[in-house]
Short mmCIF file of C-alpha atoms in Angstrom, two decimals:
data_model
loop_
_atom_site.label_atom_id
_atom_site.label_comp_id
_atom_site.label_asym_id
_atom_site.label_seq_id
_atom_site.Cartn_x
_atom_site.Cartn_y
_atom_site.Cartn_z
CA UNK A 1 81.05 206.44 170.39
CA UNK A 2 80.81 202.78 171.97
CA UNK A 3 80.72 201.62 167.75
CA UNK A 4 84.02 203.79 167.43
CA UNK A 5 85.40 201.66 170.17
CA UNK A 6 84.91 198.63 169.43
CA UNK A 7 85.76 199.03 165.78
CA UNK A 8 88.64 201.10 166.62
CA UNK A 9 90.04 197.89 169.54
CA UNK A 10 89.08 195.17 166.20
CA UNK A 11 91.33 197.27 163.62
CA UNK A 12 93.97 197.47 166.05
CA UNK A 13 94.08 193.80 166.65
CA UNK A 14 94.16 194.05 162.97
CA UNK A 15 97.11 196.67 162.76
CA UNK A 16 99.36 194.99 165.72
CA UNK A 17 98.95 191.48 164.11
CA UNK A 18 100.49 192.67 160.41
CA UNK A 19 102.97 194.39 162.72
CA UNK A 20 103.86 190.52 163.88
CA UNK A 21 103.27 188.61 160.81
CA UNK A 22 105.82 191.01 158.92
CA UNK A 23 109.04 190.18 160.19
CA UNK A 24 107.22 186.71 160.44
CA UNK A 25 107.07 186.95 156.84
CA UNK A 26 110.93 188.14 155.98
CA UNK A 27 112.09 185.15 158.69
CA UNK A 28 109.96 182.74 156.89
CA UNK A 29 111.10 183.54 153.35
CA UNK A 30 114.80 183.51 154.22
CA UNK A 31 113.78 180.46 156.11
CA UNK A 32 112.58 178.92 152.56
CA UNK A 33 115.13 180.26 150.52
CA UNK A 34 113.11 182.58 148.71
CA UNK A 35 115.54 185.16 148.35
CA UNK A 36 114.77 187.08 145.44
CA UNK A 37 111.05 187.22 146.61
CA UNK A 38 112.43 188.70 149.75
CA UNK A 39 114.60 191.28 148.09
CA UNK A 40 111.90 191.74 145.58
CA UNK A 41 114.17 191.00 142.91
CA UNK A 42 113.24 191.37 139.09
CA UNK A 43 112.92 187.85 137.52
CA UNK A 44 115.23 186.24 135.42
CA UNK A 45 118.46 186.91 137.58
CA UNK A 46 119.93 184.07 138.39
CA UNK A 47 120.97 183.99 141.85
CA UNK A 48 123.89 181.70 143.30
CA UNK A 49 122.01 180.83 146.74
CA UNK A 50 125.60 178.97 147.87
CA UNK A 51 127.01 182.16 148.30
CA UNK A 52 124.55 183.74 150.92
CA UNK A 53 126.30 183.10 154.17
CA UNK A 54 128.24 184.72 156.50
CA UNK A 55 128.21 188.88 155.61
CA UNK A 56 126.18 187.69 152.12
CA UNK A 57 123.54 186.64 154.53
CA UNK A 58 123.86 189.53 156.86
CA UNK A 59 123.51 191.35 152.97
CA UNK A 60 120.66 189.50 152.18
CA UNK A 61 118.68 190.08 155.35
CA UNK A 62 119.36 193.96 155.86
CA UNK A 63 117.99 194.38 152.21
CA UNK A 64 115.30 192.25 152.60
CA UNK A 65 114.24 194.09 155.72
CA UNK A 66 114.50 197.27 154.31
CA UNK A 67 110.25 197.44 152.88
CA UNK A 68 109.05 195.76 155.65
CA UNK A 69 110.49 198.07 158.05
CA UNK A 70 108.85 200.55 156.54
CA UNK A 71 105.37 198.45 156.57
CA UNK A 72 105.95 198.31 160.26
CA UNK A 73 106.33 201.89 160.99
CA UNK A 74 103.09 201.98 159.24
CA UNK A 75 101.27 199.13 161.15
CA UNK A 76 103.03 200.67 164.25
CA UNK A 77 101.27 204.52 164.07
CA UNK A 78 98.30 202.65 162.57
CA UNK A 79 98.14 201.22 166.07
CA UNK A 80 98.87 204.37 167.77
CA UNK A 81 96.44 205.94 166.02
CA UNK A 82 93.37 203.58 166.49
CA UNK A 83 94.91 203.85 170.22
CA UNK A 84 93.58 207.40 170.39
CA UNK A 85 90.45 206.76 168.85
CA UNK A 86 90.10 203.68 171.30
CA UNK A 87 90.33 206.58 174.21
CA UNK A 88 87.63 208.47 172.65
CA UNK A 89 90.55 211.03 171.27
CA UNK A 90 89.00 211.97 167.74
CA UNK A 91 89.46 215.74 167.14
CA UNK A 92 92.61 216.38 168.40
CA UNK A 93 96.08 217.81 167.74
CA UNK A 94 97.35 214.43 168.70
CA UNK A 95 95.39 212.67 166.37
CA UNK A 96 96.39 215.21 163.59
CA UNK A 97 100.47 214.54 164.08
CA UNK A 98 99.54 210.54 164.52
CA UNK A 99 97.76 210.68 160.78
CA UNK A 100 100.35 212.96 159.18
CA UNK A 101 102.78 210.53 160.65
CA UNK A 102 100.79 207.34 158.90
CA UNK A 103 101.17 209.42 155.46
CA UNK A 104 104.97 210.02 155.54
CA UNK A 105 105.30 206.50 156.24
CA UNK A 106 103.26 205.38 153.74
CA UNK A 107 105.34 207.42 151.90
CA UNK A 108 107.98 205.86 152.89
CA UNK A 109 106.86 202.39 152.29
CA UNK A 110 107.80 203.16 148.37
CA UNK A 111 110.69 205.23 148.73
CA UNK A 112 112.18 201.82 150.79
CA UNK A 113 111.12 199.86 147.89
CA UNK A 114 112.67 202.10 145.56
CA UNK A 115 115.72 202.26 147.46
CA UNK A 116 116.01 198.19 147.88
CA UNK A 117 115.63 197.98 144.66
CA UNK A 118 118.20 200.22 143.79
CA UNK A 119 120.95 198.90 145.94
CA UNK A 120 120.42 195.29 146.04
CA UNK A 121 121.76 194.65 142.53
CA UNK A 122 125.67 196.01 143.36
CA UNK A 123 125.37 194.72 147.17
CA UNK A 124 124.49 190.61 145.72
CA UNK A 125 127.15 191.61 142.97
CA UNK A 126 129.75 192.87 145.87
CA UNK A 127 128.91 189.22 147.21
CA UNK A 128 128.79 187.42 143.90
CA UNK A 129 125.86 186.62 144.94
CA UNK A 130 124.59 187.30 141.71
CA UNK A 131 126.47 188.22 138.36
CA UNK A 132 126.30 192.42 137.92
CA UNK A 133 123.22 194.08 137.64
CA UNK A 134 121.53 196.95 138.58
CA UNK A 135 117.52 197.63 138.50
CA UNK A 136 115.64 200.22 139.17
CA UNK A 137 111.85 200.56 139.27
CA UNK A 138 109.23 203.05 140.15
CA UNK A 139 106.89 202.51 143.28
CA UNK A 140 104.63 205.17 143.78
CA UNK A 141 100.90 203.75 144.88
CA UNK A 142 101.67 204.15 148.63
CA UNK A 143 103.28 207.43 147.56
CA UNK A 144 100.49 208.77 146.24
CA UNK A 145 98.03 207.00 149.11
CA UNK A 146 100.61 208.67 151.62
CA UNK A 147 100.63 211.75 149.65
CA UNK A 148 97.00 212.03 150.30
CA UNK A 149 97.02 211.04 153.93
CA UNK A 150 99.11 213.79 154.51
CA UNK A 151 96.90 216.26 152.80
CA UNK A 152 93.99 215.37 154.60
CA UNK A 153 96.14 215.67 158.19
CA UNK A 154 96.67 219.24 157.30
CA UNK A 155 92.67 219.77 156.03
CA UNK A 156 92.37 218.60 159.61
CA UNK A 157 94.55 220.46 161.54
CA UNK A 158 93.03 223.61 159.80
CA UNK A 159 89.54 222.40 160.83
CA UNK A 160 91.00 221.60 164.36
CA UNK A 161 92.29 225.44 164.74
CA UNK A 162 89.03 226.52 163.32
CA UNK A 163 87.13 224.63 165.91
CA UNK A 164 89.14 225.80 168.81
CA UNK A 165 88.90 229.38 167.48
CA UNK A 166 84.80 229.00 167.29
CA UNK A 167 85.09 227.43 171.12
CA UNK A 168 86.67 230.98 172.28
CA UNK A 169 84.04 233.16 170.40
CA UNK A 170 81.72 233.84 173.34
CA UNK B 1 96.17 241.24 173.13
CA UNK B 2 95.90 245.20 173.02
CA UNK B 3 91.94 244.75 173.68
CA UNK B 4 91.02 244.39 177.41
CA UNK B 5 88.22 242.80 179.09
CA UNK B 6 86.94 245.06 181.98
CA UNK B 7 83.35 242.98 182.82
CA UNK B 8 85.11 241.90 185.69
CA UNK B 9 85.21 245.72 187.19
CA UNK B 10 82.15 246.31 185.95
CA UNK B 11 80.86 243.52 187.96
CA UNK B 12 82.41 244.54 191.10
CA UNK B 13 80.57 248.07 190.91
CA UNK B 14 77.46 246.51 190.20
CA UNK B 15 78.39 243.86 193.20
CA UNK B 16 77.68 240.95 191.25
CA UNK B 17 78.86 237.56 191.07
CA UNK B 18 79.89 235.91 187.75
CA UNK B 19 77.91 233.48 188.24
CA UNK B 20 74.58 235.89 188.20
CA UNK B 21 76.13 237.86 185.04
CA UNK B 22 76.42 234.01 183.61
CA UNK B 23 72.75 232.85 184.31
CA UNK B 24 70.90 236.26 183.99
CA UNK B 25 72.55 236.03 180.49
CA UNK B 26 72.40 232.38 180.02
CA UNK B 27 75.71 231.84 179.24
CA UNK B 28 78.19 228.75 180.47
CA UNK B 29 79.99 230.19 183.60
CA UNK B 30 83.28 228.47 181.67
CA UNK B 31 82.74 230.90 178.61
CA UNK B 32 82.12 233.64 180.28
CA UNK B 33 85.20 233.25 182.72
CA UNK B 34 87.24 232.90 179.37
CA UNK B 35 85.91 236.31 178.00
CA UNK B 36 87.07 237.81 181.99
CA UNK B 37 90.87 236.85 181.28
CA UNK B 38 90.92 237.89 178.15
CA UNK B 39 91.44 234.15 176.48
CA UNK B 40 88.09 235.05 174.21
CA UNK B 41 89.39 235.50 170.48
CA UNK B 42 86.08 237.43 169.87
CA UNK B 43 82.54 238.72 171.39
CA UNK B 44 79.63 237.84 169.08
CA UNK B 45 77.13 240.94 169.27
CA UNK B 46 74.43 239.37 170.96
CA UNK B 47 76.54 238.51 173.80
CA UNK B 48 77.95 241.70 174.25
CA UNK B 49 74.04 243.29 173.81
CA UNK B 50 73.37 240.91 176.74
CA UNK B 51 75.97 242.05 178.85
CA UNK B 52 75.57 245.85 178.76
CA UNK B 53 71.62 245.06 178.92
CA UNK B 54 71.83 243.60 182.27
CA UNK B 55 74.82 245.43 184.00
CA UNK B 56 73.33 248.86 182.59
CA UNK B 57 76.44 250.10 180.61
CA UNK B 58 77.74 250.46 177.17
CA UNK B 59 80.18 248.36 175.55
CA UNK B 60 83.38 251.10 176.29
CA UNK B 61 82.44 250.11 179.96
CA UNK B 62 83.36 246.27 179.12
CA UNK B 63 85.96 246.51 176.48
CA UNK B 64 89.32 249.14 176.88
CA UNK B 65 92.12 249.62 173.88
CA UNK B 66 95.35 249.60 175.28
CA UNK B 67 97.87 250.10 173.06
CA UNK B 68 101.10 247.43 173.53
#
């Protein structure tokens, strides 16, 4: 139990400093200029950077922080999670939600970057930003991670009911 | 549940304590408390083989049908 601890406090550390360094990241990038590696752009688009100002800018960051919200959910119940297990909380319908939770977000993580994707194109071209495109492009890895998460939370939960159903058989 | 738990009546005639049932059975006074308010889900037969051996009845004496 003391190993779960301390490797449970370490990953958390872990967890809540990717929760800082994210936005750290999206600041630094629009910081830098690199614009169409924050809005994960596809290459070869040119991109007018003397337009992104005022609302453009506004644009530019809502878009950009669209993925890495998303990665911050995720770092977020990661936390919770490894919270729980901190406490000594393994086996529990709390942990069950907290893991299910971690898969839809992870699920979520590509579903942002599809989205992004998706609507950045006529939102630069609204701000002739750049000249009109659209792109599209399939992300499922996370999906399929968080796809998986999920499945196990349930595999749990059933294993969770079975063990409190054994506890009551006197 | 429609099935009810009597051992705590059948205690009472034999003037026992739960806690006597519990160790002459060696059982957890916790689990057997759960199987007295009817919170058990189910009654393996050893336990039940225990319980009728050492308060001298039969297993009608500790469980009842009621229907809801």
């Amino acid at each position: 139990m003391n190993k779960l601890k301390t490797t449970s406090t370490r990953l958390q550390v872990l967890a809540l400093t990717f929760f800082i360094l994210t936005p750290c990241a999206v600041a630094l990038n629009a910081l830098t200029g690199a614009w169409a590696e924050l809005l994960n752009m596809p290459q070869g688009i040119p991109l007018n950077s003397q337009q992104i100002s005022g609302f453009g800018l506004l644009a530019v960051l809502a878009l950009g922080s669209i993925k890495p919200a998303a990665y911050m959910i995720a770092f977020l119940l990661l936390h919770k999670l490894l919270g729980l297990y901190k406490m000594g909380i393994i086996f529990t319908a709390k942990n069950v939600a907290a893991i299910r939770k971690i898969g839809w977000a992870l699920v979520s993580i590509d579903i942002a970057g599809m989205l992004q994707t998706l609507i950045t194109g006529p939102v630069l071209t609204f701000f002739s930003i750049t000249p009109g495109h659209i792109s599209a492009r399939l992300e499922v890895g996370f999906l399929i991670v968080g796809l998986f998460v999920v499945l196990i939370a349930y595999v749990m939960e059933m294993g969770r009911e079975l063990k409190e159903q054994d506890s009551l058989v006197i | 549940m429609a099935i009810i738990v009597n051992v705590d009546v059948v205690l009472a005639k034999r003037k026992m304590k739960l806690k006597d049932l519990a160790e002459a059975i060696d059982i957890t006074v916790q689990n057997l408390s759960i199987l007295k308010t009817g919170k058990a889900r189910a009654i393996r037969f050893s336990t039940l083989d225990a319980i009728c051996h050492h308060l001298e009845c039969q297993p009608g004496d500790i469980l009842e049908y009621r229907s809801d």
